[in-house]
Coordinates of C-alpha atoms and ligand atoms in Angstrom, one line a residue:
M1 CA 26.4 -11.0 4.1
P2 CA 24.0 -13.2 6.1
D3 CA 22.1 -15.8 4.1
L4 CA 18.8 -14.1 3.0
D5 CA 16.7 -17.3 3.2
L6 CA 17.9 -18.0 6.7
V7 CA 17.2 -14.5 8.0
V8 CA 13.7 -14.5 6.5
K9 CA 12.9 -17.9 8.1
E10 CA 14.4 -16.9 11.4
I11 CA 12.3 -13.7 11.6
A12 CA 9.1 -15.6 10.6
E13 CA 9.7 -18.1 13.4
E14 CA 10.4 -15.3 15.9
M15 CA 7.2 -13.5 14.9
R16 CA 5.2 -16.7 15.1
Q17 CA 6.2 -17.1 18.8
R18 CA 5.5 -13.5 19.9
P19 CA 2.5 -13.0 22.2
D20 CA 2.0 -9.3 21.3
R21 CA 0.1 -9.3 18.0
G22 CA -1.7 -5.9 17.8
E23 CA -5.5 -5.6 17.1
V24 CA -7.1 -6.8 14.0
A25 CA -9.1 -4.1 12.2
T26 CA -12.9 -4.4 12.8
Y27 CA -14.3 -1.3 11.3
I28 CA -14.6 -3.2 8.0
P29 CA -16.5 -6.2 9.4
E30 CA -15.1 -8.7 6.8
L31 CA -11.5 -7.8 7.8
A32 CA -12.3 -8.8 11.4
R33 CA -12.3 -12.5 10.3
A34 CA -8.5 -12.4 9.7
D35 CA -6.4 -14.7 11.9
A36 CA -4.3 -12.7 14.3
N37 CA -1.8 -15.5 14.5
A38 CA -1.0 -15.3 10.8
F39 CA 2.4 -14.0 9.7
G40 CA 4.1 -14.0 6.3
L41 CA 7.3 -12.5 4.9
A42 CA 8.6 -12.4 1.3
V43 CA 11.8 -10.8 0.1
I44 CA 12.8 -10.8 -3.6
D45 CA 16.4 -9.6 -4.3
A46 CA 17.9 -7.9 -7.4
D47 CA 18.8 -11.3 -8.9
G48 CA 15.2 -12.5 -8.5
N49 CA 15.9 -14.9 -5.6
V50 CA 12.7 -15.3 -3.6
A51 CA 13.0 -15.9 0.2
L52 CA 9.7 -16.8 1.9
G53 CA 8.8 -17.3 5.6
G54 CA 5.6 -18.2 7.4
D55 CA 2.3 -17.6 5.6
A56 CA 4.0 -15.9 2.6
E57 CA 1.7 -17.6 0.1
T58 CA -1.6 -16.8 1.8
P59 CA -3.6 -14.0 0.1
F60 CA -4.8 -11.2 2.3
S61 CA -6.6 -7.9 1.7
I62 CA -4.0 -5.4 0.5
Q63 CA -6.2 -2.4 1.4
S64 CA -4.1 0.8 1.3
I65 CA -1.1 -0.8 -0.2
S66 CA -3.1 -0.6 -3.4
K67 CA -2.6 3.2 -3.2
V68 CA 1.0 2.8 -4.3
F69 CA -0.2 1.2 -7.6
T70 CA -3.0 3.7 -8.2
L71 CA -0.6 6.5 -7.6
T72 CA 1.7 5.0 -10.2
L73 CA -1.1 4.6 -12.7
A74 CA -2.4 8.2 -12.0
L75 CA 1.1 9.6 -12.5
G76 CA 1.2 7.7 -15.8
K77 CA -2.0 9.4 -16.9
A78 CA -1.7 12.9 -15.6
G79 CA 2.1 13.3 -14.9
D80 CA 2.9 16.2 -12.6
R81 CA -0.7 17.6 -13.1
L82 CA -1.7 15.1 -10.4
W83 CA -0.1 17.3 -7.8
Q84 CA -2.7 20.0 -8.4
R85 CA -5.3 17.6 -7.1
V86 CA -3.4 16.1 -4.2
G87 CA -0.4 17.2 -2.1
R88 CA 2.7 15.3 -1.1
E89 CA 3.4 16.3 2.5
P90 CA 2.9 14.0 5.5
S91 CA -0.4 14.6 7.2
G92 CA 0.5 13.8 10.8
S93 CA -3.1 12.6 11.2
A94 CA -5.0 9.4 10.9
F95 CA -5.5 7.6 7.6
N96 CA -9.2 8.5 7.5
S97 CA -9.1 12.0 9.1
I98 CA -11.3 14.7 7.6
I99 CA -10.0 17.6 9.7
Q100 CA -7.3 19.0 7.3
L101 CA -9.6 18.9 4.3
E102 CA -11.5 21.9 5.4
Y103 CA -8.4 24.1 6.1
E104 CA -6.9 23.0 2.9
H105 CA -9.9 23.6 0.7
G106 CA -10.6 20.0 -0.2
I107 CA -7.0 19.2 -1.4
P108 CA -5.8 16.1 0.5
R109 CA -2.3 16.3 2.0
N110 CA -1.0 13.2 0.1
P111 CA -2.1 10.4 -2.1
F112 CA -1.8 7.7 0.7
I113 CA -4.3 9.0 3.2
N114 CA -7.9 7.9 2.3
A115 CA -8.9 11.4 1.0
G116 CA -5.9 11.6 -1.3
A117 CA -6.3 8.0 -2.5
I118 CA -10.0 8.7 -3.3
A119 CA -8.9 11.8 -5.4
V120 CA -6.3 9.6 -7.2
T121 CA -8.9 7.0 -7.9
D122 CA -11.2 9.7 -9.3
L123 CA -8.5 10.8 -11.7
I124 CA -8.0 7.2 -13.0
L125 CA -11.8 6.8 -13.4
S126 CA -12.3 10.0 -15.5
G127 CA -13.2 9.1 -19.1
H128 CA -14.0 5.5 -18.1
Q129 CA -16.8 3.4 -16.6
P130 CA -16.0 2.2 -13.1
R131 CA -15.7 -1.4 -14.3
E132 CA -13.0 -0.4 -16.9
A133 CA -11.0 1.6 -14.3
L134 CA -11.1 -1.2 -11.9
G135 CA -10.0 -3.6 -14.6
E136 CA -7.1 -1.4 -15.4
I137 CA -5.9 -1.4 -11.8
L138 CA -6.3 -5.1 -11.4
R139 CA -4.5 -5.9 -14.7
F140 CA -1.7 -3.6 -13.7
L141 CA -1.1 -5.6 -10.5
Q142 CA -1.4 -8.9 -12.4
F143 CA 1.2 -7.6 -14.9
L144 CA 3.6 -6.4 -12.2
A145 CA 3.3 -9.6 -10.2
D146 CA 3.3 -11.7 -13.4
D147 CA 0.3 -13.5 -12.0
E148 CA -3.2 -13.5 -13.5
T149 CA -4.8 -15.3 -10.5
I150 CA -4.7 -12.0 -8.5
A151 CA -8.4 -11.1 -7.8
I152 CA -10.7 -8.8 -5.8
D153 CA -12.2 -10.2 -2.7
E154 CA -15.9 -9.3 -3.4
A155 CA -16.9 -10.0 0.2
V156 CA -14.4 -7.4 1.5
A157 CA -15.5 -4.8 -1.1
A158 CA -19.2 -5.3 -0.2
S159 CA -18.4 -5.1 3.5
E160 CA -16.5 -1.8 3.1
R161 CA -19.2 -0.3 0.8
R162 CA -21.9 -1.1 3.4
T163 CA -19.9 0.5 6.2
G164 CA -17.7 3.1 4.5
F165 CA -19.5 6.2 5.9
R166 CA -16.3 8.1 6.6
N167 CA -14.9 7.5 3.2
A168 CA -18.3 8.7 1.8
A169 CA -18.0 11.8 3.9
L170 CA -14.4 12.5 2.7
A171 CA -15.5 12.0 -1.0
N172 CA -18.6 14.2 -0.7
Y173 CA -16.6 16.9 1.1
M174 CA -14.0 16.9 -1.7
K175 CA -16.8 16.9 -4.3
S176 CA -18.2 20.0 -2.7
F177 CA -14.8 21.7 -3.5
G178 CA -14.8 20.4 -7.1
V179 CA -11.8 18.1 -6.4
L180 CA -13.7 15.0 -7.7
E181 CA -14.9 14.9 -11.3
N182 CA -17.0 11.8 -11.2
P183 CA -20.2 10.8 -9.3
V184 CA -19.1 10.1 -5.7
D185 CA -20.7 6.6 -5.8
F186 CA -18.7 5.6 -8.9
T187 CA -15.4 6.9 -7.4
L188 CA -16.0 5.2 -4.1
G189 CA -17.0 1.9 -5.8
V190 CA -13.7 1.8 -7.6
Y191 CA -11.8 2.8 -4.4
F192 CA -13.5 0.1 -2.2
H193 CA -12.8 -2.5 -4.8
H194 CA -9.1 -1.7 -5.4
C195 CA -8.6 -1.8 -1.6
A196 CA -10.2 -5.2 -1.6
I197 CA -7.7 -6.8 -3.9
A198 CA -6.3 -9.9 -2.3
M199 CA -2.6 -10.8 -2.7
S200 CA 0.0 -12.9 -0.9
C201 CA 3.3 -11.5 0.4
R202 CA 5.1 -13.2 -2.5
Q203 CA 2.8 -11.6 -5.1
L204 CA 3.1 -8.2 -3.5
A205 CA 6.9 -8.4 -3.3
M206 CA 6.8 -9.3 -7.0
A207 CA 4.6 -6.3 -7.8
G208 CA 6.9 -3.9 -5.9
R209 CA 10.1 -4.9 -7.7
F210 CA 10.0 -2.0 -10.2
L211 CA 10.3 0.4 -7.2
A212 CA 13.4 -1.2 -5.9
H213 CA 15.1 -1.2 -9.3
Q214 CA 14.7 2.3 -10.8
G215 CA 11.4 1.6 -12.4
R216 CA 12.3 -1.6 -14.1
N217 CA 11.7 -5.3 -13.5
P218 CA 15.3 -6.5 -13.3
T219 CA 14.3 -10.1 -14.3
T220 CA 12.4 -9.2 -17.5
G221 CA 14.2 -5.9 -18.1
R222 CA 10.9 -4.3 -18.8
S223 CA 10.4 -0.7 -17.7
V224 CA 7.3 0.2 -15.8
V225 CA 8.2 3.8 -15.0
V226 CA 11.2 6.1 -15.6
P227 CA 13.8 6.0 -12.8
E228 CA 12.9 9.5 -11.6
R229 CA 9.3 8.5 -11.0
A230 CA 10.2 5.4 -9.1
R231 CA 12.5 7.5 -6.9
R232 CA 9.7 10.0 -6.2
I233 CA 7.1 7.3 -5.4
N234 CA 9.6 5.9 -2.9
A235 CA 10.0 9.3 -1.4
V236 CA 6.2 9.7 -0.9
M237 CA 6.2 6.1 0.6
L238 CA 8.9 7.1 3.1
T239 CA 7.3 10.3 4.2
C240 CA 3.6 9.4 4.0
G241 CA 3.2 5.6 3.7
H242 CA 2.4 4.9 7.3
Y243 CA 0.1 7.9 8.1
D244 CA 1.0 9.4 11.5
G245 CA 3.3 6.5 12.1
S246 CA 5.5 7.4 9.1
G247 CA 8.2 9.0 11.3
E248 CA 8.4 6.0 13.6
F249 CA 8.6 3.6 10.6
A250 CA 11.5 5.6 9.1
Y251 CA 13.2 5.8 12.4
R252 CA 12.9 2.0 13.1
V253 CA 12.9 0.4 9.7
G254 CA 14.5 3.1 7.4
L255 CA 12.9 2.0 4.2
P256 CA 10.1 3.5 2.0
G257 CA 7.0 1.5 2.9
K258 CA 3.2 1.4 2.5
S259 CA 0.9 -0.2 5.0
G260 CA -2.7 -1.4 4.8
V261 CA -5.3 -2.1 7.5
G262 CA -5.4 -5.7 6.3
G263 CA -2.0 -5.9 8.1
G264 CA 0.3 -5.9 5.0
I265 CA 3.3 -3.7 4.4
L266 CA 5.2 -3.3 1.1
A267 CA 8.7 -2.1 1.8
I268 CA 11.4 -1.2 -0.8
A269 CA 15.1 -1.5 -0.2
P270 CA 16.4 0.5 -3.2
G271 CA 18.8 -1.4 -5.4
K272 CA 18.5 -4.4 -3.1
A273 CA 15.0 -5.9 -2.7
S274 CA 11.3 -5.7 -2.7
I275 CA 9.8 -6.9 0.6
A276 CA 6.2 -7.7 1.7
V277 CA 5.2 -8.6 5.2
W278 CA 1.8 -9.5 6.6
S279 CA 0.4 -9.8 10.1
P280 CA -3.2 -8.7 10.6
G281 CA -2.9 -7.2 14.1
L282 CA -2.4 -3.4 13.9
D283 CA -0.9 -0.7 16.2
A284 CA -2.6 2.5 17.2
S285 CA -1.9 4.2 13.9
G286 CA -3.5 1.3 11.9
N287 CA -0.2 -0.2 10.7
S288 CA 0.8 -3.9 11.2
H289 CA 2.3 -4.3 14.6
L290 CA 4.5 -7.3 13.9
G291 CA 5.0 -6.3 10.3
R292 CA 6.9 -3.3 11.4
I293 CA 8.8 -5.2 14.0
A294 CA 9.8 -7.9 11.5
L295 CA 11.0 -5.3 9.0
E296 CA 13.0 -3.6 11.7
A297 CA 14.7 -6.9 12.4
L298 CA 15.3 -7.6 8.7
T299 CA 16.9 -4.2 7.9
K300 CA 19.0 -4.4 11.0
R301 CA 20.3 -7.9 10.2
L302 CA 21.0 -7.2 6.6
G303 CA 22.1 -3.6 7.0
W304 CA 19.4 -2.5 4.5
S305 CA 18.2 0.8 6.0
I306 CA 18.6 3.6 3.5
F307 CA 20.2 5.7 6.3
G308 CA 23.1 3.4 6.8
A309 CA 24.0 0.5 9.2
Ligands
LIG401 N1 -10.1 0.6 2.5 C1 -9.6 1.2 3.8 C2 -10.3 2.4 4.1 O1 -10.6 3.2 3.2 C3 -8.1 1.4 3.6 C4 -7.5 2.0 4.8 C5 -6.1 1.5 5.1 O2 -5.7 0.4 4.6 N2 -5.4 2.2 5.9 O3 -10.5 2.7 5.2

């Protein structure tokens, strides 16, 4: 077995030198400020060993990676009833697409496209004030990562609220079908803010550990979800975590993963490790360009694809 720390540092160095860096997202103006040359990688194995490479300690906007954690919270609240509000099939279309919603009567394809994540956020919000729901999401991440310094980047949240016309369209459209229970503005406010949570690769890999270890943090022994739920969240990550790039990600990397337009990816090697990578330049599907390439190199060198060597 190659030395984990060495592999992580090697890959970070290789990525630092590559000229192809993808395109930084600009549709949320505040995200356009990200440095296209940044690259970070963090891997935490079953024994709690932490391997860091590049800018693994620099916080970035986790964006849609937050949807893994809101899905976990919503399943905790509603159990399988959640699946009446949102499907669990890959969409084959862009993360912010509206087209399927009309055919499918306002029920989003899966919890990771924007429409689905907005419906999940609405479920978490029901019975609470937006501030309470947001506090619950943030505290959940702080608990998982064992780090109370994790915070929301208010400038990113405000920037997205100012320009989030498509998300407002998706939310209003779902509201017209009765899929959202709360005032659209409230649901969107919570959604924009949880997308604007800032975390480093190390913090994110910490937060993902329960998914790699049957629902339990292997260091503290504390259970977050039952093993069956962790397995199912991983399944949805594998099939839907990269939007219309999910097939390519499974083909090349072979791990459940969730991307965000901030350039982060959380990937889970079941039984082995929780992995977070960050490089702000995106590919055409809105997934981190070098993030995917780095994960492909990592799983190849360590033999970690769930599909075999
Ligand atoms: N907050 C972003 C949006 O709603 C999240 C998209 C993403 O990360 N893919 O557009």
